[in-house]
XYZ file of C-alpha atoms in Angstrom:
556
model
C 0.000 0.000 0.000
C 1.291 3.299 -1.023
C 1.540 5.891 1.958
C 1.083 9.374 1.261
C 2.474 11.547 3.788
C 0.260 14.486 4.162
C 1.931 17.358 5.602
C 0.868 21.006 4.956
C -0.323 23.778 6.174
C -3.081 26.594 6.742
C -5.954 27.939 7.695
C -8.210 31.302 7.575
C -10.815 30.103 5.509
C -12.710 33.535 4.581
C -16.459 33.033 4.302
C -19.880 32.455 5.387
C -23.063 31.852 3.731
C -26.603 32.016 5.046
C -28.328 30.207 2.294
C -27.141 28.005 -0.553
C -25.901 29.945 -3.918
C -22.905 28.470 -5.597
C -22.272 32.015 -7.175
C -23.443 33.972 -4.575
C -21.841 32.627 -1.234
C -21.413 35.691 0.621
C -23.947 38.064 2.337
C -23.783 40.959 4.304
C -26.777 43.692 5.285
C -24.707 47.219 5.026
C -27.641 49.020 7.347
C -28.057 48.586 10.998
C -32.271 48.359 10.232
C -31.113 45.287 7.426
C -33.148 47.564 4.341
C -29.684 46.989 2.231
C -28.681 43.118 1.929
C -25.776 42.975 -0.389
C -24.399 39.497 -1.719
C -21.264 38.213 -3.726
C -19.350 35.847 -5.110
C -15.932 36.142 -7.357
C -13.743 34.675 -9.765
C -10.306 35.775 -9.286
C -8.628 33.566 -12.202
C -11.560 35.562 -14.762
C -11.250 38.530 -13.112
C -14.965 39.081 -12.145
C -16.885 39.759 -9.501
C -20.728 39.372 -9.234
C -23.372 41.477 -7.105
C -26.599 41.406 -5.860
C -28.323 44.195 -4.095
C -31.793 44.315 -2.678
C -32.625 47.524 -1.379
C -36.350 47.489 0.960
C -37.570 50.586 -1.731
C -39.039 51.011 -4.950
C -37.343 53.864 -6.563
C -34.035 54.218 -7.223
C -30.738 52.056 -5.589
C -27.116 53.382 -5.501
C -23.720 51.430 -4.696
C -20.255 51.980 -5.118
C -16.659 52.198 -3.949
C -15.554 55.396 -2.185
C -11.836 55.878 -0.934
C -12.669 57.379 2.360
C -16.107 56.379 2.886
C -17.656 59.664 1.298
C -19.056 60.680 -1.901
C -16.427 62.443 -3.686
C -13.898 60.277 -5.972
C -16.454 57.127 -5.148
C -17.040 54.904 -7.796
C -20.817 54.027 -8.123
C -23.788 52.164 -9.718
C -27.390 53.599 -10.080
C -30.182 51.689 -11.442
C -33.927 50.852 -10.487
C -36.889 49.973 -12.393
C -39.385 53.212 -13.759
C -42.572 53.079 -15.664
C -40.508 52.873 -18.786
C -38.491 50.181 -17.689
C -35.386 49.058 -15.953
C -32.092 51.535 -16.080
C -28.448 51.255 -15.154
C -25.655 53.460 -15.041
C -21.891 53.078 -14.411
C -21.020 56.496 -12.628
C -18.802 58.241 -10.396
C -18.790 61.494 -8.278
C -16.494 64.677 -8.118
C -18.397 66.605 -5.840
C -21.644 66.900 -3.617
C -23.655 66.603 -6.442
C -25.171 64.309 -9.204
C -22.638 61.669 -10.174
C -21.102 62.024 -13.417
C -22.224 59.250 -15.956
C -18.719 57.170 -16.719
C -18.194 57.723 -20.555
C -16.998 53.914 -20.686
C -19.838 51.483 -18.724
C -17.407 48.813 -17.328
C -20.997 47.618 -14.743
C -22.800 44.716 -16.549
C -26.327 44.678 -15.354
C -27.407 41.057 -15.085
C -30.811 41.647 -13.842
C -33.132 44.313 -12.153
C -36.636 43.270 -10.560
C -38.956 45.577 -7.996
C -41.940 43.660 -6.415
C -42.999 43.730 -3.134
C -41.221 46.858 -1.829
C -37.996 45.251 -2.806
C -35.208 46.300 -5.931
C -33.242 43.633 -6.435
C -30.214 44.830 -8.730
C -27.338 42.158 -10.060
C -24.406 42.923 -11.829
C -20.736 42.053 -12.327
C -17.776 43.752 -12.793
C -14.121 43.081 -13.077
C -12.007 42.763 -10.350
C -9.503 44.983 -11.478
C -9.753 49.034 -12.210
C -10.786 49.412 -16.207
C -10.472 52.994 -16.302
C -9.667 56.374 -14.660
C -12.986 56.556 -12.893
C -13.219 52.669 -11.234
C -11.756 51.974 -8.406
C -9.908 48.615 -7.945
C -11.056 46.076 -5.811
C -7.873 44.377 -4.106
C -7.506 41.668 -1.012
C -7.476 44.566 1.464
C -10.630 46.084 2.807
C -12.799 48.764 0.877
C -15.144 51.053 1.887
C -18.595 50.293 0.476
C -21.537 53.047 0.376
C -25.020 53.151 -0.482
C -27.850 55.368 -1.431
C -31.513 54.661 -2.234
C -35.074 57.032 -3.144
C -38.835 56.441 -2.301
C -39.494 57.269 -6.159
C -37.392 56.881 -9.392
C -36.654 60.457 -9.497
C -33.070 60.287 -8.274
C -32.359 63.186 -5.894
C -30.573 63.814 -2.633
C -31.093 60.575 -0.758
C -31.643 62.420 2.806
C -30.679 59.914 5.801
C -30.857 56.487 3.477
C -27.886 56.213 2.685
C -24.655 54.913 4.325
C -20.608 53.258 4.648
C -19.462 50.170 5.463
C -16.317 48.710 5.091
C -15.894 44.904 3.676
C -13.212 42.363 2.826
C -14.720 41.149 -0.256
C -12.483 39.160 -1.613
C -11.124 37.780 2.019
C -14.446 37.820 3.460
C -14.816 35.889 7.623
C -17.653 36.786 9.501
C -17.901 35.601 12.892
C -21.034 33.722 12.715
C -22.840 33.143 16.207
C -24.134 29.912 16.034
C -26.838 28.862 18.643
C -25.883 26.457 21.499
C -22.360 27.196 20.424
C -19.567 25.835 22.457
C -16.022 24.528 22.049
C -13.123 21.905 22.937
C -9.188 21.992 22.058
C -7.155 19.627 20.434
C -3.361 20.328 21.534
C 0.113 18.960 22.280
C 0.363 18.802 26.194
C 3.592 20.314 27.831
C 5.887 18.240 24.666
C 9.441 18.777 25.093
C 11.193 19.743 21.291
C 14.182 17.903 20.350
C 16.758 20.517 19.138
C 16.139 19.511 15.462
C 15.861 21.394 12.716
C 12.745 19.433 11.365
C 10.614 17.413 13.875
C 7.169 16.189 13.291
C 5.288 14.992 16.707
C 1.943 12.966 16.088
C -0.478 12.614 18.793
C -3.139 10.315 18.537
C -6.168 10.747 20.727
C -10.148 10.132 20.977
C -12.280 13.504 20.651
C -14.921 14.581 22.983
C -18.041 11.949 22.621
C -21.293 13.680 22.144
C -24.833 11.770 22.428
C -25.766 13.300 18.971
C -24.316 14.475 16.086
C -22.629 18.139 15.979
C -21.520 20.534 13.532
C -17.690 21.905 13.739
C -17.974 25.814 12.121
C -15.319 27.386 13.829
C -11.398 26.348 14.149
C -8.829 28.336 15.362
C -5.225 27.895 16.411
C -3.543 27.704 19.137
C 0.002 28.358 19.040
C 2.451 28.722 22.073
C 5.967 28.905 19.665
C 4.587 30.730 16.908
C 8.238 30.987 15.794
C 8.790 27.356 15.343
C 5.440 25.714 14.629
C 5.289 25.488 11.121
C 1.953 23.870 10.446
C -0.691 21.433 12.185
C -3.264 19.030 10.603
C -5.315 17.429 12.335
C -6.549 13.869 10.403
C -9.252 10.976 11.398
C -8.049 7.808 11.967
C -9.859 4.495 10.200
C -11.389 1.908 12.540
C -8.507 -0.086 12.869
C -6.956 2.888 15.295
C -8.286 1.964 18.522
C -5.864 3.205 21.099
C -4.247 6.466 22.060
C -0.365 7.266 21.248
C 2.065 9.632 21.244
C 4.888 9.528 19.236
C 7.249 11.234 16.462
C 5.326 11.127 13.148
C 6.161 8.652 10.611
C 8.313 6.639 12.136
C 5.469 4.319 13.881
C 2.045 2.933 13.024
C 0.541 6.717 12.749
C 1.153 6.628 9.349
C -2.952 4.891 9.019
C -4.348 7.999 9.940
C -4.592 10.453 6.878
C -7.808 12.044 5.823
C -7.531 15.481 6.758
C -9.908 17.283 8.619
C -8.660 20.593 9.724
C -5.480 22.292 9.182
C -3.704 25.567 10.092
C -0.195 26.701 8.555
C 2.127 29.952 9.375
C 0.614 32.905 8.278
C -3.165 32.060 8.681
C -5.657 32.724 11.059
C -8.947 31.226 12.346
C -11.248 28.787 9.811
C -14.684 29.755 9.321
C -16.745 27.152 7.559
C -19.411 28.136 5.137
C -23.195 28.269 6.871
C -24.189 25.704 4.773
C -21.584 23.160 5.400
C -20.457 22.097 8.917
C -17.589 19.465 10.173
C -19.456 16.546 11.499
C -18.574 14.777 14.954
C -20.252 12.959 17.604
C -23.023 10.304 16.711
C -21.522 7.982 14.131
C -18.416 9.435 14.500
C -17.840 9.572 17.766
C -15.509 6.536 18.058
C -13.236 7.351 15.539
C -9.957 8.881 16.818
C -8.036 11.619 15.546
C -4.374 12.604 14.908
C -2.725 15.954 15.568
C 0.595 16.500 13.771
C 2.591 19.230 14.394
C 5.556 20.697 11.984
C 7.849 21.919 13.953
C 10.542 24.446 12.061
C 13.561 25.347 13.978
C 16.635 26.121 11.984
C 18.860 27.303 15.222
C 18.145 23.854 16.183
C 17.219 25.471 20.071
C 16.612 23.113 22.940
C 14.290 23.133 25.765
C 11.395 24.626 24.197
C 8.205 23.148 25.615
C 5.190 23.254 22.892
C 1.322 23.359 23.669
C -0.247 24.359 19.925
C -3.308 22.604 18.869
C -6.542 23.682 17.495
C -9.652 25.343 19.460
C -13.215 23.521 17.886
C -16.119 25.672 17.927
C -19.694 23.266 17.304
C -23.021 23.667 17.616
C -26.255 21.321 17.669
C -27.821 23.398 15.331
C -26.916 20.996 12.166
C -26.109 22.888 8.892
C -27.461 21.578 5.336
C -24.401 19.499 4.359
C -21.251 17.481 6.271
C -18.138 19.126 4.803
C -14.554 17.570 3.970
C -11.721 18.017 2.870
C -10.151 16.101 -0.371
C -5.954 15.956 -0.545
C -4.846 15.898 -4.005
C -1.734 16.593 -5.780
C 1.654 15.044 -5.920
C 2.388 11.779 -3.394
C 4.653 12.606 -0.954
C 7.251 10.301 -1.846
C 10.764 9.688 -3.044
C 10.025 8.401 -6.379
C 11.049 12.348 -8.055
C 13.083 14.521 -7.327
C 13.617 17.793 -8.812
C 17.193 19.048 -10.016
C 19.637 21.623 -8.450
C 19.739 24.889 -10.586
C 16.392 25.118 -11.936
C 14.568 28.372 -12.486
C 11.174 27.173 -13.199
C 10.786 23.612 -12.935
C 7.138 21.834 -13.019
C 5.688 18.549 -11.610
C 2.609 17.455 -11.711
C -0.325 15.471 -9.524
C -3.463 13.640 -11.373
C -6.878 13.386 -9.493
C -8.743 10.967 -11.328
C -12.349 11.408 -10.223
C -13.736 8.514 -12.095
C -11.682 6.241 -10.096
C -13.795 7.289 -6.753
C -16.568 4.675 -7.551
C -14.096 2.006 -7.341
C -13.332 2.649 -3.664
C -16.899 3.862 -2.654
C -20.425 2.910 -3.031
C -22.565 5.956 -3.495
C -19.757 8.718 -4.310
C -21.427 12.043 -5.571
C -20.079 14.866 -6.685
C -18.000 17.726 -5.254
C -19.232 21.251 -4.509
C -15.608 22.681 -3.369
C -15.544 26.282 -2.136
C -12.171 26.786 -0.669
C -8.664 25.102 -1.605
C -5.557 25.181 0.190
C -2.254 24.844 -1.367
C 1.173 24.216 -0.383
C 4.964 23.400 -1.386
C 7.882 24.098 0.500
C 10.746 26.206 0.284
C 11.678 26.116 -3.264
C 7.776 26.818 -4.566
C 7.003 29.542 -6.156
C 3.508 29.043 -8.072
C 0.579 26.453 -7.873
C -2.405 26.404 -9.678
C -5.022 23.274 -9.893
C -6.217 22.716 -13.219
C -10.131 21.150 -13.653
C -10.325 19.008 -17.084
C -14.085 17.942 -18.716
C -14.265 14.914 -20.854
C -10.293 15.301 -21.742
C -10.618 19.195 -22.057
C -9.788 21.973 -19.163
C -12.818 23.740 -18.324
C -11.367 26.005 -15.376
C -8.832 26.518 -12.998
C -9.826 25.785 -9.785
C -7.628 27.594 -7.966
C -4.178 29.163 -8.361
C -1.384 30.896 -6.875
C 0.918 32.503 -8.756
C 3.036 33.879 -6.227
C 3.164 31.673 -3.260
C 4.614 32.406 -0.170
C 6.128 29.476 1.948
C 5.806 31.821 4.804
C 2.165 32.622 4.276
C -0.306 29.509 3.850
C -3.122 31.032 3.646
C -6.615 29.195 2.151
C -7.816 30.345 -1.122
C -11.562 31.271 -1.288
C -12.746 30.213 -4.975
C -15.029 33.279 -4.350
C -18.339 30.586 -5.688
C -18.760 27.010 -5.459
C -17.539 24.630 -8.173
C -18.551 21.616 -9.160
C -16.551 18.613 -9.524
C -18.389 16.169 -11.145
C -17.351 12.149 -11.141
C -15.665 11.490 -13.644
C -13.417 15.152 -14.029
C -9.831 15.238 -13.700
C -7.905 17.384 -11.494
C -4.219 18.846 -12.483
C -1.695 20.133 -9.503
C 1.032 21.599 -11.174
C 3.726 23.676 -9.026
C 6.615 25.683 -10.112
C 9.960 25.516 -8.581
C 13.097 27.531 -8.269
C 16.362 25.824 -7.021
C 18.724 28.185 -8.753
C 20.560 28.343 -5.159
C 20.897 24.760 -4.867
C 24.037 22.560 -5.452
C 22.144 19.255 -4.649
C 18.387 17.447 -5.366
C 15.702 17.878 -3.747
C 13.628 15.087 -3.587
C 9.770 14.669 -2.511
C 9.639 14.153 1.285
C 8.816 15.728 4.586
C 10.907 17.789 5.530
C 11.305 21.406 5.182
C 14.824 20.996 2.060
C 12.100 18.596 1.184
C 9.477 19.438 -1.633
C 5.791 18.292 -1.943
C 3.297 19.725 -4.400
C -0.883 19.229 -2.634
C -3.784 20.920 -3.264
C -6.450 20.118 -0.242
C -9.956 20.702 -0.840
C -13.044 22.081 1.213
C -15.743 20.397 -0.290
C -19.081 18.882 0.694
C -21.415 16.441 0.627
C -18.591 15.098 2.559
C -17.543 11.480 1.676
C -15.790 8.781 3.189
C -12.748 9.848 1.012
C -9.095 11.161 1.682
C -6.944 11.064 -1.500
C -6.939 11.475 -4.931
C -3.168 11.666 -6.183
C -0.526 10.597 -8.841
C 3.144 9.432 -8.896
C 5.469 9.520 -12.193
C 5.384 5.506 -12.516
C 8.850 4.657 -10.698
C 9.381 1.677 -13.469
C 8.810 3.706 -16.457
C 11.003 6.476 -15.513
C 13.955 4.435 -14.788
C 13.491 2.716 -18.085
C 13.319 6.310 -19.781
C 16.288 7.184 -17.820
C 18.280 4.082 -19.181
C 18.443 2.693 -15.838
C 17.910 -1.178 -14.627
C 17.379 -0.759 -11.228
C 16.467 1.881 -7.946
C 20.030 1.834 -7.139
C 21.455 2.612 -10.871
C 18.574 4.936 -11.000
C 19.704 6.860 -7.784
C 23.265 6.976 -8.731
C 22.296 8.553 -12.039
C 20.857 11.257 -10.822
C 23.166 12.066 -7.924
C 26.051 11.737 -10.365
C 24.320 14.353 -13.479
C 25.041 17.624 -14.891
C 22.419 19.310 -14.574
C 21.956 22.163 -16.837
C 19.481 23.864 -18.877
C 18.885 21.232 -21.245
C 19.238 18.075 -18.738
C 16.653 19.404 -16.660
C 14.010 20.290 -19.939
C 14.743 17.250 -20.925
C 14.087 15.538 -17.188
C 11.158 17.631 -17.065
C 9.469 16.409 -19.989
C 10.287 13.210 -19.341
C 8.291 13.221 -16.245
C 5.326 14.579 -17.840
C 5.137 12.417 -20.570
C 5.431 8.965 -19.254
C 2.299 7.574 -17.303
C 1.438 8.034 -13.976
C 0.123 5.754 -11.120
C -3.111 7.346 -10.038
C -4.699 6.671 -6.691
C -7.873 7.135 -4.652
C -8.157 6.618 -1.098
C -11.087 6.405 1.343
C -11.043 6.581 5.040
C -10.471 3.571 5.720
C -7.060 3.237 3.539
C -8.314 1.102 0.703
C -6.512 1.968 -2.484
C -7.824 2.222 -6.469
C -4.478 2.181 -8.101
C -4.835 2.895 -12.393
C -2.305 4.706 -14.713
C -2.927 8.240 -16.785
C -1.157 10.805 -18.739
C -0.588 14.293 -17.499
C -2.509 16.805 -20.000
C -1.652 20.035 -21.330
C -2.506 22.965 -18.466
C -3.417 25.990 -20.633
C -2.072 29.589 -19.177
C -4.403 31.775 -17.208
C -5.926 34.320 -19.278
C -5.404 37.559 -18.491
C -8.722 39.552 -17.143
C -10.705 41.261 -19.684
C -12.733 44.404 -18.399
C -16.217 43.672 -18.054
C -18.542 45.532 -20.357
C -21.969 47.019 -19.325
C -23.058 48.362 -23.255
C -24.912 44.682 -23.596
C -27.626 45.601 -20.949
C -31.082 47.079 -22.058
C -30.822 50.132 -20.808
C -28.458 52.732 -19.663
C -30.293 55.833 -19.796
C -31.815 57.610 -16.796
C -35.477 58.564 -16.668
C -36.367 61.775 -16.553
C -39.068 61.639 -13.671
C -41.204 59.174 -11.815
């Protein structure tokens, strides 16, 4: 049985919803009296973001982007829905006066409905400024502000207006769940061996509940913030039956390895989505759970005592689905390594969806909302490709400047679906320019791994979906007869610009052992080919001329 060794990272998962919309998953009111509900979702990799406002009014609605909160230099929408019809307007504002009509309409208006007291208004946008008179919308927080009428005769707004200021594309609430309450998960008073790399596995039951409970909270707590690298926090299968303490992968922990929470330096607390909840307690209540801890000390400093762990907020008020999380990516093995001197060197991980089936009986498929990704020192980009039928449809997520020093979740900004049957692409970019030696796939922190976890639900009882360049075929390719041949080779190589293209490409063209695990460790092993990832296309600006109507009315 092939062991993957699942080490990473994380967590400040950014989001909440309070009802189900794959494109929509985030929701704020921007009024104290909850008259202006505003919710969004986003696609970073396209460049767009999508709105939907619904203002308590019927006349007209106004939102937009201001710098400081105010009118002047804000960058705004009006729009509503008069007797002759619906209008829309890209505009901004230079003074305490009407907004000035934008002379290039970068707002698409989607829809625009008024019944029942309400205007609901949806439109998109790009991400990114397209002109002089939008304002960019960046990872930081920006101040929102809104304006609304009793007619369509647009005219100073009075007191209904307002500022709030939002994280939109790093959204966390803090939801307060009813009959909310909380345990920790942590190491307890464990002595660090002056090492520069240690991981310490703990292996322990969680508190039993009668029923079953929903996990929508996680947060971290760290006591050597300046060593602890990561902590994940995996189920065990059934076969775990007893507690054990021990240093990771060097005993029988190694059974334990569906991941169920995670935290790496650089991220905060973990808000799950209010439709999706970490189940535990009922039928899960006898399973027991590992905490490993990555411990990072390059001084190599002794006596440090370590309590980190994870705090578990739950609540009995069950959400719509269980959630998971799916690792995918590259197997954490020494069956590749990549070469000393490289600036941009690729490998590869295959999720075969279609092999799921074969490991469970009534798989489904995924709605992922959040992905977390992670290499180690020599990574510099990751991006997880989704493929259709043999063609890419999306990316699902992507990094193109990661930051070993900041693991932070990616939101996907709107659910995606991952159908059975898709494939799934981790490709990760390397740099070892400053490196004499290989680096090979492994654990440790010189050590390189290439995973992409998942935050998906329905959860199912799955925990892996990777690849590994077929060790046979590549020591074939490589003109060697055996492992030890093999390993000589490549210890012994120049390594240049054209020895590591042509190492490269070797490692992306022969076929690669794909496997699917489930939580109890039984393995679908089948072969594939690594496709072609395309490049992500740059973001065009969004264009509003295609909607009905973008004139004002002249009165009610």
């Amino acid at each position: 049985m092939v062991t993957l060794s699942l080490v990473l990272l994380l967590l400040s998962v950014q989001w909440s919803w309070a009802q189900e919309d794959p494109l929509l998953p985030f929701s704020e009111y921007l009024d104290p009296n909850h008259k202006v509900h505003l919710k969004w979702g986003f696609d970073e990799i396209q460049g767009t973001i999508l709105f939907e406002l619904t203002v308590s009014t019927s006349g007209w609605v106004g939102f937009g982007f201001s710098p400081n909160g105010g009118m002047i230099g804000a960058d705004m929408v009006i729009g509503g829905v008069g007797p002759q019809g619906s209008y829309f307007t890209d505009r901004h504002a230079v003074a305490f006066s009407m907004p000035l009509v934008d002379e290039q309409q970068n707002y698409k208006l989607l829809s625009l409905t008024e019944s029942n007291g309400k205007t609901v208004m949806e439109f998109q946008r790009s991400i990114s400024s397209c002109d002089k008179n939008d304002l960019p919308i960046t990872d930081l927080p920006i101040k929102l502000i809104y304006a609304y009428g009793l007619t369509d005769e647009i005219k100073y707004h009075s007191n209904r207006r307002g500022t709030k200021e939002l994280n939109l594309l790093k959204y966390m609430p803090q939801v307060k769940s009813p009959n909310s309450n909380f345990f920790d998960i942590t190491m307890d008073n464990l002595n660090l061996p002056a090492k520069q790399t240690y991981y310490h596995c703990k292996i322990m039951k969680a508190p039993t509940f009668d029923r079953k409970k929903h996990i929508y909270r996680i947060e971290p707590l760290i006591t050597n913030i300046d060593v602890v690298h990561h902590l994940v926090l995996y189920r065990c299968p059934p076969s775990v039956t007893k507690p054990s303490e021990e240093e990771c992968y060097v005993g029988l922990d190694t059974k334990c390895i569906e991941a169920v929470a995670l935290w790496g330096i650089g991220g905060g607390a973990f808000e799950l989505p209010e439709v999706a909840g970490l189940p535990i307690g009922g039928k899960v209540e006898d399973f027991f759970y590992k905490l490993e801890v990555h411990y990072n000390n390059p001084q190599k400093t002794a006596g440090r005592v370590d309590n980190s762990g994870l705090r578990f907020f739950y609540t009995s008020e069950l959400r719509q689905h269980d959630a998971g999380v799916l690792t995918t990516g590259l197997a954490v093995l020494p069956g590749y390594a990549i070469p000393p001197k490289a600036k941009s060197f690729l490998t590869y991980g295959l999720c075969d969806t279609a092999e799921i089936p074969k490991v469970l009986e009534t798989p489904t498929d995924l709605q992922v909302f959040s992905a977390g990704l992670h290499t180690h020192l020599a990574g510099r980009k990751v991006r997880v490709g989704h493929f259709r039928g043999g063609q890419q449809i999306d990316f699902l997520a992507a990094d193109e400047n990661y930051d070993f020093e900041y693991q932070q979740v990616i939101n996907l900004g709107k659910t995606k679906t991952v159908k059975l049957g898709d494939q799934l692409l981790v490709e990760c970019t390397y740099n070892t320019e400053n490196r004499s030696i290989l680096t090979w796939g492994g654990p440790s922190t010189t050590d390189e791994m290439c995973l992409a976890f998942l935050f998906y639900y329905p959860v199912m009882n799955l925990s892996v979906c990777a690849s590994l360049p077929n060790p046979t075929t590549l020591m074939t390719e490589m003109g060697a007869k055996d492992p030890a041949t093999w390993l000589s080779m490549m210890s012994s190589k120049t390594w240049n610009d054209t020895s590591i293209n042509q190492y490269q490409q070797t490692l992306k063209r022969i076929d690669q052992l794909v496997m699917v695990m489930d939580s109890d460790n039984n393995l679908s092993n089948n072969t594939g080919l690594i496709p072609d990832l395309k490049a992500i296309p740059s973001a065009p600006c969004v264009s509003g001329r295609a909607t009905r109507s973008l004139s004002l009315p002249s009165g009610p």
